[in-house]
Amino acid sequence: MARKVATRLTTRLKTNWLKQKPTTRAGVMITGGGAQGKTETVCEIAATFQDEWERLGQLTAVAQPGTRDLIAPIAYVQTPVTAKPKSTCKAILNFYGAPITSRMDLPDLVHQVAASLRDHGTRVLVLDDITRLRMHRADDQDTLDLIRALMSMHVTLVLVGVDIPSSGLLREGRFDRPRSQVSFASATSRGAFGLQATQTERRFDLVELDRFRYDTPDQIAAWVQHLSGVEECLRLLRASTEMLTGGTMPEYLHRRTNGVVGLLERLIEDGCEEAMSSGSECLTESLLEGIDIILGNSFDQTSREAPKIPKHNPTSSRRTRNRNGSFDDKGPSSIDAGA
């Protein structure tokens, strides 16, 4: 799933970076469910892209008098909870540590944002939690207009959010498998804001970062490979060989987390804490059975980021799927019911 996002995002960044004409730079929207690693994936791709272009000597920003001596080709900003044009500008300026006074009106703030983007050599602006915008509010519509205006400042906008197609930012779309992106049907009628919505659709590629599936041999192999990477980072004193990838553990972990990496991370973290506290120093199914995944306030509820946690019933019967995709027994499977 990350490879699909990396291909689309890297292509867009490279294309826009090489443009010299004063034209609007097309952007990318990254959508998906909550806790599926959208932000981490985007930041990792952007950081890798920056490292490659630094080695090629393509970063040409020069320190300007009166500004911080900071070259920031990639800027990361979270969309304010109650987004307004002014608060969005201030959030961007806070990334640079730019001075903000109470007397600055919106034109002043926009001018300062443009100056900061230029002076710091920013070529990519990542706006996270973009689905905090609600299109039934006038302030949010104005904020979306501001975001589109930023695209003419020689930066590539990368918007990250939960379930963007149904958030109101765009019309409902359908996933085009050959192109690996979401496409939108032509509107038969337009309301007061129809033209602006069309501009947004045309200016952004929408790519989905999906959760891990567990239905085909390739999907199972990808899940096991991810668990292997997590396994290598754990330092439990009595960790067994293939602690997370051996036996029925991959099936069990997918059943508990539904393939959502954020839930897997929480379960593993709490499991390691329990393993150290109890002295067992090893993760097992029996140890994880006593742990419920509790998110608490870890996820922003205003952006619908909190994922749905699979129901955990330690006494339920289940069947396990081995790595070639077949089942070891004929009992009921909660994976089939939830996938």
Coordinates of C-alpha atoms in Angstrom, one line a residue:
M1 CA 0.0 0.0 0.0
A2 CA 2.8 2.4 0.8
R3 CA 4.5 1.7 -2.5
K4 CA 1.4 2.9 -4.4
V5 CA 1.4 6.1 -2.3
A6 CA 5.2 6.5 -2.8
T7 CA 5.0 6.2 -6.5
R8 CA 2.3 8.7 -7.0
L9 CA 3.7 11.2 -4.5
T10 CA 7.3 11.0 -5.6
T11 CA 6.2 11.5 -9.2
R12 CA 4.3 14.6 -8.4
L13 CA 7.0 16.1 -6.2
K14 CA 9.7 15.5 -8.9
T15 CA 7.5 16.9 -11.7
N16 CA 6.7 20.0 -9.8
W17 CA 10.2 20.5 -8.5
L18 CA 11.5 20.7 -12.1
K19 CA 8.9 23.2 -13.2
Q20 CA 10.2 26.7 -13.9
K21 CA 7.1 28.3 -15.3
P22 CA 4.9 30.4 -12.9
T23 CA 2.0 28.0 -13.1
T24 CA -0.1 26.4 -10.4
R25 CA 1.5 23.3 -9.0
A26 CA -0.8 20.2 -8.9
G27 CA -1.1 18.7 -5.4
V28 CA -1.7 15.3 -3.9
M29 CA -4.3 14.1 -1.4
I30 CA -3.6 11.1 0.8
T31 CA -6.7 9.5 2.2
G32 CA -7.4 6.3 4.3
G33 CA -8.8 5.2 7.6
G34 CA -7.7 6.3 11.0
A35 CA -4.3 5.1 12.4
Q36 CA -3.2 3.6 9.1
G37 CA 0.1 5.4 9.1
K38 CA -0.8 8.1 6.5
T39 CA 1.3 10.9 8.2
E40 CA 4.3 8.7 8.9
T41 CA 4.2 7.4 5.3
V42 CA 4.0 10.9 3.8
C43 CA 6.8 12.3 6.0
E44 CA 9.0 9.3 5.2
I45 CA 8.5 9.7 1.5
A46 CA 9.0 13.5 1.6
A47 CA 12.2 13.1 3.7
T48 CA 13.6 10.5 1.3
F49 CA 12.9 12.8 -1.6
Q50 CA 14.6 15.7 0.1
D51 CA 17.7 13.7 0.9
E52 CA 17.9 12.6 -2.8
W53 CA 17.7 16.2 -4.1
E54 CA 20.2 17.4 -1.5
R55 CA 22.7 14.9 -2.9
L56 CA 22.0 16.3 -6.4
G57 CA 22.6 19.8 -5.2
Q58 CA 19.1 21.0 -6.1
L59 CA 18.4 23.0 -2.9
T60 CA 19.2 26.6 -3.8
A61 CA 17.7 28.6 -1.0
V62 CA 19.9 31.4 0.4
A63 CA 19.5 32.9 3.9
Q64 CA 17.8 36.3 3.7
P65 CA 18.5 39.3 6.0
G66 CA 16.1 39.4 8.9
T67 CA 15.0 35.8 8.7
R68 CA 16.1 32.6 10.4
D69 CA 19.0 30.9 8.6
L70 CA 16.9 27.8 7.9
I71 CA 16.5 25.9 4.7
A72 CA 13.2 23.9 4.9
P73 CA 12.4 22.3 1.5
I74 CA 9.6 20.3 3.2
A75 CA 7.2 22.0 5.7
Y76 CA 4.7 20.0 7.8
V77 CA 1.7 21.8 9.4
Q78 CA -1.4 20.5 11.1
T79 CA -4.7 22.0 10.1
P80 CA -6.2 24.0 13.0
V81 CA -9.1 22.3 14.8
T82 CA -11.3 25.2 14.0
A83 CA -9.8 26.2 10.7
K84 CA -10.0 29.8 9.5
P85 CA -7.9 31.5 6.9
K86 CA -6.1 33.5 9.6
S87 CA -5.5 30.5 11.9
T88 CA -4.2 28.4 9.0
C89 CA -1.7 31.1 8.0
K90 CA -0.6 31.4 11.6
A91 CA -0.1 27.6 11.8
I92 CA 2.1 27.8 8.7
L93 CA 4.1 30.7 10.1
N94 CA 4.6 28.9 13.4
F95 CA 6.5 26.2 11.6
Y96 CA 9.1 28.8 10.6
G97 CA 9.0 30.7 13.9
A98 CA 8.0 33.8 11.9
P99 CA 6.9 36.8 13.9
I100 CA 3.2 37.3 14.2
T101 CA 1.5 40.4 15.7
S102 CA -2.1 41.0 16.7
R103 CA -2.3 43.9 14.2
M104 CA -1.7 41.7 11.1
D105 CA -4.8 41.2 9.0
L106 CA -5.4 38.4 6.5
P107 CA -3.6 40.1 3.6
D108 CA -0.6 40.7 5.8
L109 CA -0.6 37.1 7.0
V110 CA -0.9 35.7 3.4
H111 CA 2.0 38.0 2.4
Q112 CA 4.1 36.7 5.3
V113 CA 3.3 33.1 4.4
A114 CA 4.4 33.7 0.8
A115 CA 7.6 35.3 2.0
S116 CA 8.4 32.5 4.4
L117 CA 7.8 29.8 1.8
R118 CA 10.2 31.7 -0.6
D119 CA 12.9 32.7 1.9
H120 CA 13.2 29.2 3.4
G121 CA 13.2 27.5 0.0
T122 CA 10.1 25.5 0.8
R123 CA 8.9 23.4 -2.2
V124 CA 6.5 21.0 -0.5
L125 CA 3.9 21.9 2.1
V126 CA 2.2 19.0 4.0
L127 CA -1.2 19.9 5.6
D128 CA -2.2 17.1 7.9
D129 CA -5.8 16.5 9.3
I130 CA -7.3 18.3 6.3
T131 CA -10.7 16.7 7.0
R132 CA -11.1 19.0 10.0
L133 CA -12.5 21.3 7.3
R134 CA -16.3 21.2 7.1
M135 CA -17.7 22.6 3.9
H136 CA -21.0 23.7 5.5
R137 CA -19.1 26.5 7.3
A138 CA -18.2 29.7 5.5
D139 CA -14.9 29.9 7.3
D140 CA -13.9 26.5 6.1
Q141 CA -14.9 27.3 2.5
D142 CA -12.6 30.4 2.8
T143 CA -9.8 28.3 4.2
L144 CA -10.1 25.9 1.2
D145 CA -9.9 28.9 -1.1
L146 CA -6.7 30.0 0.8
I147 CA -5.2 26.5 0.4
R148 CA -5.9 26.6 -3.4
A149 CA -4.2 30.0 -3.5
L150 CA -1.1 28.6 -1.9
M151 CA -0.7 26.3 -4.9
S152 CA 0.3 29.3 -7.0
M153 CA 3.3 30.0 -4.6
H154 CA 5.5 27.5 -6.3
V155 CA 4.9 24.8 -3.7
T156 CA 3.4 21.3 -3.9
L157 CA 0.5 20.9 -1.5
V158 CA 0.1 17.4 0.1
L159 CA -3.1 17.2 2.0
V160 CA -3.6 14.3 4.4
G161 CA -6.9 13.2 6.0
V162 CA -9.3 10.5 7.0
D163 CA -11.8 9.4 4.3
I164 CA -11.4 12.5 2.1
P165 CA -13.9 11.5 -0.6
S166 CA -16.8 11.5 1.9
S167 CA -15.6 14.5 4.0
G168 CA -17.2 17.1 1.7
L169 CA -14.0 18.4 0.3
L170 CA -14.7 16.6 -2.9
R171 CA -17.7 14.9 -4.5
E172 CA -18.0 11.2 -3.8
G173 CA -15.4 9.3 -5.9
R174 CA -14.8 5.7 -7.0
F175 CA -11.5 3.9 -6.9
D176 CA -9.9 3.3 -10.3
R177 CA -7.8 0.2 -9.9
P178 CA -5.8 0.4 -13.2
R179 CA -4.7 3.9 -12.3
S180 CA -4.4 3.2 -8.5
Q181 CA -6.3 6.4 -7.6
V182 CA -9.8 7.7 -7.0
S183 CA -11.6 9.3 -10.0
F184 CA -14.7 11.4 -9.9
A185 CA -17.8 11.3 -12.1
S186 CA -18.8 14.5 -13.9
A187 CA -21.4 16.6 -12.1
T188 CA -24.7 17.0 -13.8
S189 CA -25.6 20.2 -11.9
R190 CA -23.6 22.7 -9.9
G191 CA -24.6 24.7 -6.9
A192 CA -23.2 28.0 -5.6
F193 CA -19.8 26.4 -4.9
G194 CA -19.7 24.0 -7.8
L195 CA -17.0 25.7 -9.7
Q196 CA -14.6 25.8 -6.7
A197 CA -15.2 22.1 -6.0
T198 CA -14.3 21.3 -9.6
Q199 CA -11.1 23.3 -9.3
T200 CA -10.1 21.3 -6.2
E201 CA -10.8 18.0 -8.0
R202 CA -8.7 19.0 -11.0
R203 CA -5.8 20.3 -8.9
F204 CA -5.2 17.2 -6.7
D205 CA -4.5 13.5 -7.2
L206 CA -6.3 11.4 -4.6
V207 CA -4.5 8.3 -3.4
E208 CA -5.6 5.9 -0.8
L209 CA -3.4 4.2 1.8
D210 CA -5.3 1.0 2.8
R211 CA -4.9 -1.2 5.8
F212 CA -3.2 -4.6 5.7
R213 CA -5.4 -7.4 4.3
Y214 CA -5.2 -11.1 5.1
D215 CA -7.0 -12.9 2.2
T216 CA -4.4 -13.8 -0.4
P217 CA -0.9 -15.2 -0.2
D218 CA 0.6 -11.9 -1.3
Q219 CA -1.4 -10.0 1.3
I220 CA -0.4 -12.5 4.0
A221 CA 3.3 -12.2 3.0
A222 CA 3.1 -8.4 3.2
W223 CA 1.6 -8.6 6.7
V224 CA 4.2 -11.1 7.9
Q225 CA 7.0 -8.9 6.4
H226 CA 5.7 -5.9 8.4
L227 CA 5.6 -8.0 11.6
S228 CA 9.1 -9.1 10.9
G229 CA 10.3 -5.5 10.8
V230 CA 8.5 -4.8 14.1
E231 CA 10.0 -7.9 15.6
E232 CA 13.5 -6.8 14.8
C233 CA 13.0 -3.6 16.8
L234 CA 11.9 -5.4 20.0
R235 CA 14.4 -6.0 22.8
L236 CA 12.6 -8.3 25.2
L237 CA 15.1 -10.4 27.1
R238 CA 13.4 -13.8 26.4
A239 CA 12.1 -13.0 22.9
S240 CA 11.7 -16.3 21.0
T241 CA 12.6 -16.8 17.4
E242 CA 9.9 -15.5 15.1
M243 CA 8.0 -14.2 18.1
L244 CA 5.5 -12.2 16.0
T245 CA 5.9 -14.1 12.7
G246 CA 5.8 -17.8 13.7
G247 CA 3.0 -20.2 14.2
T248 CA -0.5 -18.6 14.4
M249 CA 0.7 -15.3 15.7
P250 CA 0.3 -13.4 12.3
E251 CA -3.3 -14.6 12.1
Y252 CA -3.9 -13.7 15.7
L253 CA -2.5 -10.2 15.4
H254 CA -4.5 -9.4 12.3
R255 CA -7.7 -10.6 14.0
R256 CA -7.0 -8.3 17.0
T257 CA -6.1 -5.2 14.9
N258 CA -7.9 -5.8 11.6
G259 CA -4.6 -4.9 9.8
V260 CA -4.5 -1.3 11.1
V261 CA -0.9 -0.4 11.9
G262 CA -1.8 2.0 14.7
L263 CA -3.8 -0.6 16.5
L264 CA -1.0 -3.1 16.1
E265 CA 1.5 -0.6 17.5
R266 CA -0.7 0.0 20.6
L267 CA -1.2 -3.7 21.2
I268 CA 2.5 -4.4 20.9
E269 CA 3.5 -1.5 23.1
D270 CA 1.0 -2.6 25.8
G271 CA 2.1 -6.2 25.4
C272 CA 5.7 -5.4 25.9
E273 CA 5.0 -3.4 29.0
E274 CA 3.0 -6.3 30.4
A275 CA 5.8 -8.7 29.4
M276 CA 8.4 -6.6 31.2
S277 CA 6.2 -6.1 34.3
S278 CA 5.4 -9.8 34.7
G279 CA 9.0 -10.9 34.0
S280 CA 8.0 -13.1 31.1
E281 CA 10.0 -10.9 28.7
C282 CA 8.3 -12.4 25.6
L283 CA 5.1 -11.8 23.6
T284 CA 2.7 -14.7 23.3
E285 CA -1.0 -15.1 22.4
S286 CA -1.9 -15.9 25.9
L287 CA -0.3 -12.7 27.2
L288 CA -1.9 -10.5 24.5
E289 CA -5.3 -12.1 25.2
G290 CA -5.4 -10.3 28.5
I291 CA -4.8 -6.9 26.9
D292 CA -7.6 -4.7 25.5
I293 CA -6.7 -2.0 22.9
I294 CA -7.7 1.3 24.5
L295 CA -7.0 4.4 22.4
G296 CA -8.1 7.0 25.0
N297 CA -7.3 10.5 23.7
S298 CA -4.6 9.4 21.3
F299 CA -6.5 10.3 18.2
D300 CA -8.3 13.5 17.2
Q301 CA -12.0 12.9 17.3
T302 CA -12.8 16.0 15.4
S303 CA -11.2 14.6 12.2
R304 CA -12.8 11.1 12.6
E305 CA -9.3 9.7 13.0
A306 CA -10.0 7.1 15.7
P307 CA -10.2 3.7 14.0
K308 CA -12.8 1.1 14.8
I309 CA -11.4 -1.5 17.2
P310 CA -12.3 -5.1 16.5
K311 CA -14.3 -6.8 19.2
H312 CA -12.1 -8.9 21.4
N313 CA -13.6 -12.0 22.9
P314 CA -10.9 -14.3 24.3
T315 CA -13.2 -17.3 24.6
S316 CA -14.4 -17.2 20.9
S317 CA -13.4 -20.1 18.7
R318 CA -11.4 -19.3 15.6
R319 CA -9.6 -21.0 12.8
T320 CA -6.1 -20.0 11.7
R321 CA -4.8 -19.3 8.3
N322 CA -1.3 -20.4 7.4
R323 CA 1.1 -18.5 5.1
N324 CA -0.1 -20.1 1.8
G325 CA -3.6 -18.8 2.4
S326 CA -5.3 -22.0 3.5
F327 CA -7.0 -22.6 6.9
D328 CA -5.7 -25.2 9.4
D329 CA -9.2 -26.1 10.7
K330 CA -12.9 -25.6 9.9
G331 CA -14.0 -23.5 12.8
P332 CA -15.6 -20.0 12.4
S333 CA -13.3 -17.2 11.5
S334 CA -13.7 -13.6 12.7
I335 CA -11.3 -12.4 10.0
D336 CA -13.8 -13.4 7.3
A337 CA -16.6 -11.7 9.1
G338 CA -14.7 -8.4 9.6
A339 CA -12.7 -8.2 6.3

